[in-house]
């Protein structure tokens, strides 16, 4: 749209994972929209449903799709009474959505020195950013092992589980990165019992050392890089636990071994 810092795009596909709670959608990719895996876009909707009204409500959304894809994919919660998500959840293929021209965010691999093990730890929709990273060949080329930990309330909220299990079994979705890093996937539910993982919060599992046992790999600050994404309370508590073990966010000129993204 001439004169605007955003473009009007079209929703091409919607998938409902958990009715009234979790859905994903694809959007036409704006011409010239570039991003690095792990970054987020700003999506806009008009304040009311009047056709052609300008976007007034904007929210951050991590890309699920990878930089090489020709569309953008997002994964969203529905917050009851929220200003944005109940309206977003009503959209269907063919409807319009607005996308800010710039991508933002620092939950990206350039925060870390390459090598060692990459821990991707998320609650809820915090998984989004990691799905983009896992579809980027670089992620599989830069690390020896990748451990994806996804904490949710109920098993049904383990969205994208089939795709992830396929990557665990058959390697990355990018042929040029075949047979490099190995992926471990630890789905964790707190309000339902799963077969292979305990019914505990991720933070409890970090504190007890059980997360390392489940992953078969130590959370050693000399060999591990950790990303945390999702619920800000989880981030706060996990950051404290990891800081006590020697994990720290990088500073200008000195890469760290911890990176975080709060979703609210
Ligand atoms: C960098 C960044 C990236 C984000 N990426 C995503 C994403 O990929 N998918 C996504 O669904 N949301 C994402 N969010 C959150 C998103 O921007 C909105 O907050 C969310 O869509 C809710 O909008 P709302 O207007 O309906 O409710 P809001 O008024 O924005 O939020 C109301 C309350 O809902 C809860 N809430 C908000 N977002 C979430 C969430 N994702 N999961 C659980 N509870 C939540 C919080 O308690 C919050 O205070 C991201 C936020 C940031 C800052
Ligand atoms: N649940 C519903 O039926 C429902 C329906 C529609 C919409 N919603 C909306 O969904 C939102 C919640 O979304 P969500 O379930 O994806 O997110 P969430 O509340 O962040 O829960 C996701 C996971 O994070 C865990 N967690 C929460 N706080 C933590 C902490 N401090 N440390 C470690 N782990 C922590 C939760 O464990 P615990 O289970 O122990 O908290 C759960 O396993 C609500 O705000 C509501 O608006 C909920």
mmCIF file of C-alpha atoms and ligand atoms in Angstrom:
data_model
loop_
_atom_site.group_PDB
_atom_site.id
_atom_site.type_symbol
_atom_site.label_atom_id
_atom_site.label_comp_id
_atom_site.label_asym_id
_atom_site.label_seq_id
_atom_site.Cartn_x
_atom_site.Cartn_y
_atom_site.Cartn_z
ATOM 1 C CA UNK A 1 0.000 0.000 0.000
ATOM 2 C CA UNK A 2 1.787 3.166 -1.180
ATOM 3 C CA UNK A 3 2.761 5.474 1.680
ATOM 4 C CA UNK A 4 2.222 2.789 4.333
ATOM 5 C CA UNK A 5 4.703 0.730 6.302
ATOM 6 C CA UNK A 6 2.500 -2.310 5.908
ATOM 7 C CA UNK A 7 0.926 -4.378 3.135
ATOM 8 C CA UNK A 8 -2.481 -5.954 2.790
ATOM 9 C CA UNK A 9 -2.093 -9.720 2.404
ATOM 10 C CA UNK A 10 -4.492 -12.641 1.964
ATOM 11 C CA UNK A 11 -5.063 -15.610 4.228
ATOM 12 C CA UNK A 12 -4.641 -18.764 2.131
ATOM 13 C CA UNK A 13 -5.139 -21.574 4.658
ATOM 14 C CA UNK A 14 -6.344 -22.030 8.239
ATOM 15 C CA UNK A 15 -5.811 -25.111 10.453
ATOM 16 C CA UNK A 16 -7.662 -25.445 13.759
ATOM 17 C CA UNK A 17 -5.597 -27.548 16.191
ATOM 18 C CA UNK A 18 -7.785 -27.169 19.289
ATOM 19 C CA UNK A 19 -11.260 -25.633 18.708
ATOM 20 C CA UNK A 20 -11.564 -22.136 20.235
ATOM 21 C CA UNK A 21 -7.985 -22.268 21.517
ATOM 22 C CA UNK A 22 -5.257 -22.969 18.952
ATOM 23 C CA UNK A 23 -5.025 -22.479 15.199
ATOM 24 C CA UNK A 24 -2.445 -21.781 12.520
ATOM 25 C CA UNK A 25 -2.777 -19.904 9.265
ATOM 26 C CA UNK A 26 -0.883 -19.109 6.098
ATOM 27 C CA UNK A 27 -0.674 -15.706 4.514
ATOM 28 C CA UNK A 28 0.670 -14.501 1.167
ATOM 29 C CA UNK A 29 4.225 -13.262 1.699
ATOM 30 C CA UNK A 30 4.639 -9.540 1.114
ATOM 31 C CA UNK A 31 7.020 -8.684 -1.729
ATOM 32 C CA UNK A 32 10.406 -7.807 -0.227
ATOM 33 C CA UNK A 33 9.554 -9.104 3.270
ATOM 34 C CA UNK A 34 12.765 -10.647 4.580
ATOM 35 C CA UNK A 35 13.483 -12.231 7.947
ATOM 36 C CA UNK A 36 15.782 -14.521 9.831
ATOM 37 C CA UNK A 37 14.396 -17.733 11.379
ATOM 38 C CA UNK A 38 13.247 -17.003 14.949
ATOM 39 C CA UNK A 39 12.049 -13.462 14.202
ATOM 40 C CA UNK A 40 8.499 -12.141 14.428
ATOM 41 C CA UNK A 41 6.193 -10.099 12.210
ATOM 42 C CA UNK A 42 3.610 -7.548 13.258
ATOM 43 C CA UNK A 43 0.128 -8.450 12.066
ATOM 44 C CA UNK A 44 -2.664 -5.899 11.866
ATOM 45 C CA UNK A 45 -6.454 -5.930 11.744
ATOM 46 C CA UNK A 46 -8.948 -3.069 11.497
ATOM 47 C CA UNK A 47 -10.675 -2.105 14.739
ATOM 48 C CA UNK A 48 -13.989 -3.327 13.346
ATOM 49 C CA UNK A 49 -15.122 -5.546 10.513
ATOM 50 C CA UNK A 50 -15.927 -2.708 8.082
ATOM 51 C CA UNK A 51 -14.607 -3.730 4.656
ATOM 52 C CA UNK A 52 -11.515 -1.778 3.626
ATOM 53 C CA UNK A 53 -10.990 -0.186 7.072
ATOM 54 C CA UNK A 54 -7.351 0.567 7.911
ATOM 55 C CA UNK A 55 -5.557 -1.693 10.392
ATOM 56 C CA UNK A 56 -5.479 -0.279 13.920
ATOM 57 C CA UNK A 57 -4.737 -3.251 16.155
ATOM 58 C CA UNK A 58 -1.294 -4.761 15.816
ATOM 59 C CA UNK A 59 0.185 -7.851 17.474
ATOM 60 C CA UNK A 60 3.563 -9.590 17.329
ATOM 61 C CA UNK A 61 3.592 -13.063 15.772
ATOM 62 C CA UNK A 62 6.636 -15.301 15.386
ATOM 63 C CA UNK A 63 7.031 -16.812 11.955
ATOM 64 C CA UNK A 64 6.440 -20.581 11.870
ATOM 65 C CA UNK A 65 7.544 -20.730 8.240
ATOM 66 C CA UNK A 66 11.193 -20.476 7.293
ATOM 67 C CA UNK A 67 12.909 -17.704 5.327
ATOM 68 C CA UNK A 68 13.022 -19.816 2.134
ATOM 69 C CA UNK A 69 9.247 -20.379 2.038
ATOM 70 C CA UNK A 70 7.121 -18.348 -0.368
ATOM 71 C CA UNK A 71 4.280 -17.864 2.168
ATOM 72 C CA UNK A 72 4.224 -16.844 5.847
ATOM 73 C CA UNK A 73 2.780 -19.220 8.440
ATOM 74 C CA UNK A 74 1.744 -18.295 11.990
ATOM 75 C CA UNK A 75 0.452 -20.261 14.984
ATOM 76 C CA UNK A 76 -1.946 -18.560 17.392
ATOM 77 C CA UNK A 77 -3.785 -18.917 20.637
ATOM 78 C CA UNK A 78 -7.303 -17.544 21.127
ATOM 79 C CA UNK A 79 -7.356 -15.415 24.267
ATOM 80 C CA UNK A 80 -10.983 -15.188 25.426
ATOM 81 C CA UNK A 81 -11.864 -11.476 25.581
ATOM 82 C CA UNK A 82 -8.609 -10.543 23.817
ATOM 83 C CA UNK A 83 -8.752 -7.611 21.420
ATOM 84 C CA UNK A 84 -7.004 -9.373 18.552
ATOM 85 C CA UNK A 85 -7.155 -13.168 18.686
ATOM 86 C CA UNK A 86 -10.943 -13.817 18.760
ATOM 87 C CA UNK A 87 -11.214 -11.739 15.562
ATOM 88 C CA UNK A 88 -8.150 -13.381 14.031
ATOM 89 C CA UNK A 89 -9.662 -16.812 14.738
ATOM 90 C CA UNK A 90 -12.780 -15.923 12.734
ATOM 91 C CA UNK A 91 -10.816 -15.232 9.547
ATOM 92 C CA UNK A 92 -10.895 -17.736 6.692
ATOM 93 C CA UNK A 93 -9.060 -18.335 3.417
ATOM 94 C CA UNK A 94 -9.534 -15.317 1.158
ATOM 95 C CA UNK A 95 -9.790 -12.794 4.011
ATOM 96 C CA UNK A 96 -7.380 -9.877 4.342
ATOM 97 C CA UNK A 97 -4.739 -9.330 7.005
ATOM 98 C CA UNK A 98 -2.083 -6.632 7.249
ATOM 99 C CA UNK A 99 1.636 -7.315 7.671
ATOM 100 C CA UNK A 100 4.187 -4.725 8.788
ATOM 101 C CA UNK A 101 7.010 -4.459 6.243
ATOM 102 C CA UNK A 102 9.758 -5.220 8.790
ATOM 103 C CA UNK A 103 10.550 -8.353 10.770
ATOM 104 C CA UNK A 104 11.870 -7.966 14.309
ATOM 105 C CA UNK A 105 13.436 -9.959 17.118
ATOM 106 C CA UNK A 106 16.587 -11.516 18.488
ATOM 107 C CA UNK A 107 15.605 -15.144 19.096
ATOM 108 C CA UNK A 108 18.004 -15.970 16.302
ATOM 109 C CA UNK A 109 21.014 -18.228 15.882
ATOM 110 C CA UNK A 110 23.454 -15.337 15.482
ATOM 111 C CA UNK A 111 23.158 -14.863 19.263
ATOM 112 C CA UNK A 112 25.318 -17.967 19.717
ATOM 113 C CA UNK A 113 28.689 -19.348 18.736
ATOM 114 C CA UNK A 114 28.079 -22.401 16.564
ATOM 115 C CA UNK A 115 28.619 -25.916 17.950
ATOM 116 C CA UNK A 116 27.424 -27.991 20.881
ATOM 117 C CA UNK A 117 23.808 -28.675 21.741
ATOM 118 C CA UNK A 118 20.905 -26.342 21.032
ATOM 119 C CA UNK A 119 18.035 -26.507 23.533
ATOM 120 C CA UNK A 120 14.765 -25.016 22.230
ATOM 121 C CA UNK A 121 12.425 -24.692 25.225
ATOM 122 C CA UNK A 122 8.867 -23.370 24.794
ATOM 123 C CA UNK A 123 5.511 -23.212 26.479
ATOM 124 C CA UNK A 124 2.310 -22.994 24.412
ATOM 125 C CA UNK A 125 2.538 -20.999 21.209
ATOM 126 C CA UNK A 126 6.196 -20.218 22.009
ATOM 127 C CA UNK A 127 6.779 -23.240 19.777
ATOM 128 C CA UNK A 128 6.191 -21.011 16.706
ATOM 129 C CA UNK A 129 9.670 -19.504 16.545
ATOM 130 C CA UNK A 130 11.303 -22.935 16.856
ATOM 131 C CA UNK A 131 9.291 -24.356 13.962
ATOM 132 C CA UNK A 132 10.849 -21.688 11.775
ATOM 133 C CA UNK A 133 14.322 -22.444 13.138
ATOM 134 C CA UNK A 134 13.801 -26.189 12.575
ATOM 135 C CA UNK A 135 12.854 -25.582 8.954
ATOM 136 C CA UNK A 136 16.001 -23.542 8.381
ATOM 137 C CA UNK A 137 18.923 -25.755 7.228
ATOM 138 C CA UNK A 138 21.406 -23.583 9.186
ATOM 139 C CA UNK A 139 20.016 -24.808 12.499
ATOM 140 C CA UNK A 140 20.861 -28.391 11.582
ATOM 141 C CA UNK A 141 24.279 -27.434 10.226
ATOM 142 C CA UNK A 142 25.450 -25.329 13.186
ATOM 143 C CA UNK A 143 24.806 -27.697 16.129
ATOM 144 C CA UNK A 144 25.498 -31.337 17.029
ATOM 145 C CA UNK A 145 22.200 -31.998 18.773
ATOM 146 C CA UNK A 146 18.914 -30.133 18.999
ATOM 147 C CA UNK A 147 16.582 -30.747 21.933
ATOM 148 C CA UNK A 148 13.066 -29.379 21.470
ATOM 149 C CA UNK A 149 11.043 -29.145 24.701
ATOM 150 C CA UNK A 150 7.360 -28.145 24.352
ATOM 151 C CA UNK A 151 5.331 -27.614 27.518
ATOM 152 C CA UNK A 152 1.533 -27.424 27.296
ATOM 153 C CA UNK A 153 -1.460 -27.941 29.555
ATOM 154 C CA UNK A 154 -3.148 -30.798 27.623
ATOM 155 C CA UNK A 155 -1.812 -33.338 25.100
ATOM 156 C CA UNK A 156 -4.151 -31.981 22.399
ATOM 157 C CA UNK A 157 -2.188 -28.702 22.551
ATOM 158 C CA UNK A 158 0.961 -30.419 21.231
ATOM 159 C CA UNK A 159 0.424 -28.844 17.829
ATOM 160 C CA UNK A 160 2.704 -29.787 14.925
ATOM 161 C CA UNK A 161 3.580 -32.970 16.832
ATOM 162 C CA UNK A 162 3.337 -35.214 13.731
ATOM 163 C CA UNK A 163 5.644 -32.976 11.717
ATOM 164 C CA UNK A 164 8.152 -32.817 14.555
ATOM 165 C CA UNK A 165 8.128 -36.601 15.028
ATOM 166 C CA UNK A 166 8.756 -36.943 11.317
ATOM 167 C CA UNK A 167 11.825 -34.686 11.618
ATOM 168 C CA UNK A 168 13.014 -36.771 14.589
ATOM 169 C CA UNK A 169 12.663 -39.999 12.553
ATOM 170 C CA UNK A 170 13.741 -38.808 9.127
ATOM 171 C CA UNK A 171 15.925 -35.783 9.675
ATOM 172 C CA UNK A 172 15.356 -32.163 8.778
ATOM 173 C CA UNK A 173 12.767 -30.902 6.317
ATOM 174 C CA UNK A 174 15.624 -29.384 4.308
ATOM 175 C CA UNK A 175 17.475 -31.960 2.170
ATOM 176 C CA UNK A 176 20.776 -30.060 2.139
ATOM 177 C CA UNK A 177 21.050 -30.525 5.914
ATOM 178 C CA UNK A 178 20.387 -34.306 5.917
ATOM 179 C CA UNK A 179 22.038 -36.405 8.648
ATOM 180 C CA UNK A 180 23.666 -33.561 10.518
ATOM 181 C CA UNK A 181 22.310 -32.546 13.938
ATOM 182 C CA UNK A 182 20.086 -35.085 15.668
ATOM 183 C CA UNK A 183 16.741 -33.866 17.006
ATOM 184 C CA UNK A 184 15.245 -34.974 20.335
ATOM 185 C CA UNK A 185 11.637 -33.977 21.090
ATOM 186 C CA UNK A 186 10.276 -33.782 24.626
ATOM 187 C CA UNK A 187 6.543 -33.022 24.711
ATOM 188 C CA UNK A 188 5.516 -32.142 28.265
ATOM 189 C CA UNK A 189 1.915 -31.833 29.521
ATOM 190 C CA UNK A 190 1.069 -30.452 32.957
ATOM 191 C CA UNK A 191 -2.619 -31.265 33.197
ATOM 192 C CA UNK A 192 -2.707 -34.706 31.584
ATOM 193 C CA UNK A 193 -0.402 -37.728 31.799
ATOM 194 C CA UNK A 194 1.647 -38.530 28.676
ATOM 195 C CA UNK A 195 3.308 -41.886 27.987
ATOM 196 C CA UNK A 196 6.992 -40.988 28.062
ATOM 197 C CA UNK A 197 7.313 -37.728 29.973
ATOM 198 C CA UNK A 198 6.303 -36.714 33.511
ATOM 199 C CA UNK A 199 3.335 -34.514 34.299
ATOM 200 C CA UNK A 200 5.478 -31.621 35.548
ATOM 201 C CA UNK A 201 6.313 -28.075 34.559
ATOM 202 C CA UNK A 202 9.473 -27.621 32.481
ATOM 203 C CA UNK A 203 11.000 -25.573 35.296
ATOM 204 C CA UNK A 204 10.455 -28.439 37.769
ATOM 205 C CA UNK A 205 12.165 -30.786 35.316
ATOM 206 C CA UNK A 206 15.124 -28.411 34.911
ATOM 207 C CA UNK A 207 15.513 -28.026 38.675
ATOM 208 C CA UNK A 208 15.390 -31.786 39.329
ATOM 209 C CA UNK A 209 17.731 -32.685 36.469
ATOM 210 C CA UNK A 210 14.998 -34.862 34.922
ATOM 211 C CA UNK A 211 14.940 -32.835 31.722
ATOM 212 C CA UNK A 212 18.580 -33.764 31.088
ATOM 213 C CA UNK A 213 17.862 -37.438 31.830
ATOM 214 C CA UNK A 214 14.947 -37.401 29.398
ATOM 215 C CA UNK A 215 17.059 -35.705 26.730
ATOM 216 C CA UNK A 216 20.064 -37.937 27.376
ATOM 217 C CA UNK A 217 22.236 -34.849 27.384
ATOM 218 C CA UNK A 218 23.506 -32.434 30.050
ATOM 219 C CA UNK A 219 22.557 -28.769 30.327
ATOM 220 C CA UNK A 220 26.223 -27.874 30.424
ATOM 221 C CA UNK A 221 26.868 -24.151 29.830
ATOM 222 C CA UNK A 222 30.183 -24.950 28.114
ATOM 223 C CA UNK A 223 28.486 -27.110 25.479
ATOM 224 C CA UNK A 224 24.869 -25.948 25.367
ATOM 225 C CA UNK A 225 22.946 -22.994 24.012
ATOM 226 C CA UNK A 226 19.413 -22.470 25.313
ATOM 227 C CA UNK A 227 16.465 -20.574 23.888
ATOM 228 C CA UNK A 228 13.373 -19.892 26.033
ATOM 229 C CA UNK A 229 10.107 -18.724 24.475
ATOM 230 C CA UNK A 230 6.518 -18.277 25.603
ATOM 231 C CA UNK A 231 5.037 -17.658 29.058
ATOM 232 C CA UNK A 232 6.956 -14.830 30.811
ATOM 233 C CA UNK A 233 6.670 -16.528 34.222
ATOM 234 C CA UNK A 234 8.251 -19.696 32.826
ATOM 235 C CA UNK A 235 11.008 -17.563 31.283
ATOM 236 C CA UNK A 236 11.674 -15.775 34.558
ATOM 237 C CA UNK A 237 11.900 -18.998 36.550
ATOM 238 C CA UNK A 238 13.854 -20.957 33.935
ATOM 239 C CA UNK A 239 16.264 -18.053 33.467
ATOM 240 C CA UNK A 240 16.973 -18.003 37.197
ATOM 241 C CA UNK A 241 17.607 -21.766 37.262
ATOM 242 C CA UNK A 242 19.854 -21.576 34.211
ATOM 243 C CA UNK A 243 21.753 -18.495 35.472
ATOM 244 C CA UNK A 244 22.650 -20.445 38.601
ATOM 245 C CA UNK A 245 24.274 -23.020 36.310
ATOM 246 C CA UNK A 246 26.266 -20.408 34.369
ATOM 247 C CA UNK A 247 23.969 -19.608 31.433
ATOM 248 C CA UNK A 248 23.827 -15.944 30.433
ATOM 249 C CA UNK A 249 22.374 -13.784 27.684
ATOM 250 C CA UNK A 250 25.075 -12.413 25.348
ATOM 251 C CA UNK A 251 26.137 -8.799 25.287
ATOM 252 C CA UNK A 252 27.382 -6.708 22.399
ATOM 253 C CA UNK A 253 30.572 -8.336 21.156
ATOM 254 C CA UNK A 254 30.310 -11.335 23.466
ATOM 255 C CA UNK A 255 27.920 -14.120 22.480
ATOM 256 C CA UNK A 256 26.080 -15.790 25.330
ATOM 257 C CA UNK A 257 24.481 -19.202 25.698
ATOM 258 C CA UNK A 258 20.935 -18.043 26.534
ATOM 259 C CA UNK A 259 18.314 -16.203 24.428
ATOM 260 C CA UNK A 260 14.723 -15.398 25.400
ATOM 261 C CA UNK A 261 11.437 -14.173 23.962
ATOM 262 C CA UNK A 262 8.494 -13.229 26.191
ATOM 263 C CA UNK A 263 5.101 -13.507 24.460
ATOM 264 C CA UNK A 264 3.296 -11.165 26.859
HETATM 265 C C1 LIG B 1 7.698 -11.191 20.201
HETATM 266 C C2 LIG B 1 6.315 -11.790 20.329
HETATM 267 C C3 LIG B 1 5.946 -12.861 19.519
HETATM 268 C C4 LIG B 1 4.679 -13.429 19.665
HETATM 269 N N1 LIG B 1 4.343 -14.492 18.892
HETATM 270 C C5 LIG B 1 3.141 -15.096 19.074
HETATM 271 C C6 LIG B 1 2.795 -16.266 18.332
HETATM 272 O O1 LIG B 1 3.557 -16.756 17.491
HETATM 273 N N2 LIG B 1 1.583 -16.827 18.573
HETATM 274 C C7 LIG B 1 0.709 -16.305 19.492
HETATM 275 O O2 LIG B 1 -0.379 -16.853 19.682
HETATM 276 N N3 LIG B 1 1.013 -15.205 20.187
HETATM 277 C C8 LIG B 1 2.192 -14.585 19.987
HETATM 278 N N4 LIG B 1 2.489 -13.460 20.698
HETATM 279 C C9 LIG B 1 1.413 -12.860 21.530
HETATM 280 C C10 LIG B 1 0.518 -11.985 20.620
HETATM 281 O O3 LIG B 1 1.251 -10.843 20.221
HETATM 282 C C11 LIG B 1 -0.756 -11.512 21.330
HETATM 283 O O4 LIG B 1 -0.519 -11.129 22.637
HETATM 284 C C12 LIG B 1 -1.804 -12.602 21.349
HETATM 285 O O5 LIG B 1 -2.128 -12.882 20.030
HETATM 286 C C13 LIG B 1 -3.054 -12.204 22.118
HETATM 287 O O6 LIG B 1 -3.627 -11.039 21.567
HETATM 288 P P1 LIG B 1 -5.011 -10.466 22.165
HETATM 289 O O7 LIG B 1 -5.184 -9.057 21.720
HETATM 290 O O8 LIG B 1 -6.112 -11.401 21.825
HETATM 291 O O9 LIG B 1 -4.775 -10.488 23.713
HETATM 292 P P2 LIG B 1 -3.747 -9.557 24.492
HETATM 293 O O10 LIG B 1 -4.497 -8.405 25.054
HETATM 294 O O11 LIG B 1 -2.563 -9.261 23.627
HETATM 295 O O12 LIG B 1 -3.301 -10.536 25.650
HETATM 296 C C14 LIG B 1 -4.119 -10.762 26.795
HETATM 297 C C15 LIG B 1 -3.525 -11.805 27.677
HETATM 298 O O13 LIG B 1 -3.572 -13.066 27.023
HETATM 299 C C16 LIG B 1 -2.473 -13.876 27.434
HETATM 300 N N5 LIG B 1 -1.713 -14.222 26.201
HETATM 301 C C17 LIG B 1 -1.291 -13.390 25.202
HETATM 302 N N6 LIG B 1 -0.631 -14.077 24.245
HETATM 303 C C18 LIG B 1 -0.649 -15.369 24.651
HETATM 304 C C19 LIG B 1 -0.149 -16.564 24.085
HETATM 305 N N7 LIG B 1 0.504 -16.563 22.890
HETATM 306 N N8 LIG B 1 -0.322 -17.724 24.747
HETATM 307 C C20 LIG B 1 -0.984 -17.739 25.949
HETATM 308 N N9 LIG B 1 -1.488 -16.633 26.534
HETATM 309 C C21 LIG B 1 -1.334 -15.468 25.899
HETATM 310 C C22 LIG B 1 -1.664 -13.045 28.408
HETATM 311 O O14 LIG B 1 -2.093 -13.352 29.703
HETATM 312 C C23 LIG B 1 -2.040 -11.638 28.026
HETATM 313 O O15 LIG B 1 -1.863 -10.745 29.086
HETATM 314 C C24 LIG B 1 3.751 -12.878 20.594
HETATM 315 C C25 LIG B 1 4.123 -11.781 21.366
HETATM 316 C C26 LIG B 1 5.382 -11.251 21.262
HETATM 317 C C27 LIG B 1 5.748 -10.069 22.118
HETATM 318 N N1 LIG B 2 -7.056 -23.662 29.027
HETATM 319 C C1 LIG B 2 -8.166 -23.340 28.400
HETATM 320 O O1 LIG B 2 -9.139 -24.056 28.446
HETATM 321 C C2 LIG B 2 -8.202 -22.118 27.538
HETATM 322 C C3 LIG B 2 -9.152 -22.068 26.533
HETATM 323 C C4 LIG B 2 -9.094 -20.979 25.661
HETATM 324 C C5 LIG B 2 -8.141 -20.009 25.842
HETATM 325 N N2 LIG B 2 -7.264 -20.049 26.866
HETATM 326 C C6 LIG B 2 -6.284 -18.995 27.005
HETATM 327 O O2 LIG B 2 -5.060 -19.608 26.951
HETATM 328 C C7 LIG B 2 -4.176 -18.944 27.847
HETATM 329 C C8 LIG B 2 -3.208 -19.976 28.363
HETATM 330 O O3 LIG B 2 -2.545 -20.495 27.241
HETATM 331 P P1 LIG B 2 -1.561 -21.701 27.346
HETATM 332 O O4 LIG B 2 -2.208 -22.847 28.056
HETATM 333 O O5 LIG B 2 -0.995 -21.940 25.995
HETATM 334 O O6 LIG B 2 -0.385 -21.038 28.172
HETATM 335 P P2 LIG B 2 0.188 -21.184 29.635
HETATM 336 O O7 LIG B 2 -0.799 -20.854 30.676
HETATM 337 O O8 LIG B 2 1.430 -20.413 29.566
HETATM 338 O O9 LIG B 2 0.512 -22.767 29.801
HETATM 339 C C9 LIG B 2 1.389 -23.479 28.948
HETATM 340 C C10 LIG B 2 2.284 -24.354 29.789
HETATM 341 O O10 LIG B 2 3.182 -23.527 30.522
HETATM 342 C C11 LIG B 2 3.169 -23.940 31.877
HETATM 343 N N3 LIG B 2 3.526 -22.843 32.758
HETATM 344 C C12 LIG B 2 2.773 -21.789 33.121
HETATM 345 N N4 LIG B 2 3.440 -21.007 33.974
HETATM 346 C C13 LIG B 2 4.645 -21.583 34.161
HETATM 347 C C14 LIG B 2 5.774 -21.256 34.958
HETATM 348 N N5 LIG B 2 5.799 -20.160 35.727
HETATM 349 N N6 LIG B 2 6.837 -22.076 34.918
HETATM 350 C C15 LIG B 2 6.822 -23.185 34.165
HETATM 351 N N7 LIG B 2 5.784 -23.550 33.398
HETATM 352 C C16 LIG B 2 4.701 -22.756 33.395
HETATM 353 C C17 LIG B 2 1.764 -24.439 32.109
HETATM 354 O O11 LIG B 2 1.752 -25.255 33.251
HETATM 355 P P3 LIG B 2 0.470 -25.281 34.269
HETATM 356 O O12 LIG B 2 -0.551 -26.142 33.607
HETATM 357 O O13 LIG B 2 1.060 -25.899 35.506
HETATM 358 O O14 LIG B 2 0.015 -23.879 34.467
HETATM 359 C C18 LIG B 2 1.514 -25.187 30.810
HETATM 360 O O15 LIG B 2 2.093 -26.461 30.849
HETATM 361 C C19 LIG B 2 -5.019 -18.333 28.915
HETATM 362 O O16 LIG B 2 -4.480 -17.060 29.213
HETATM 363 C C20 LIG B 2 -6.367 -18.211 28.279
HETATM 364 O O17 LIG B 2 -6.559 -16.870 27.908
HETATM 365 C C21 LIG B 2 -7.287 -21.128 27.712
#
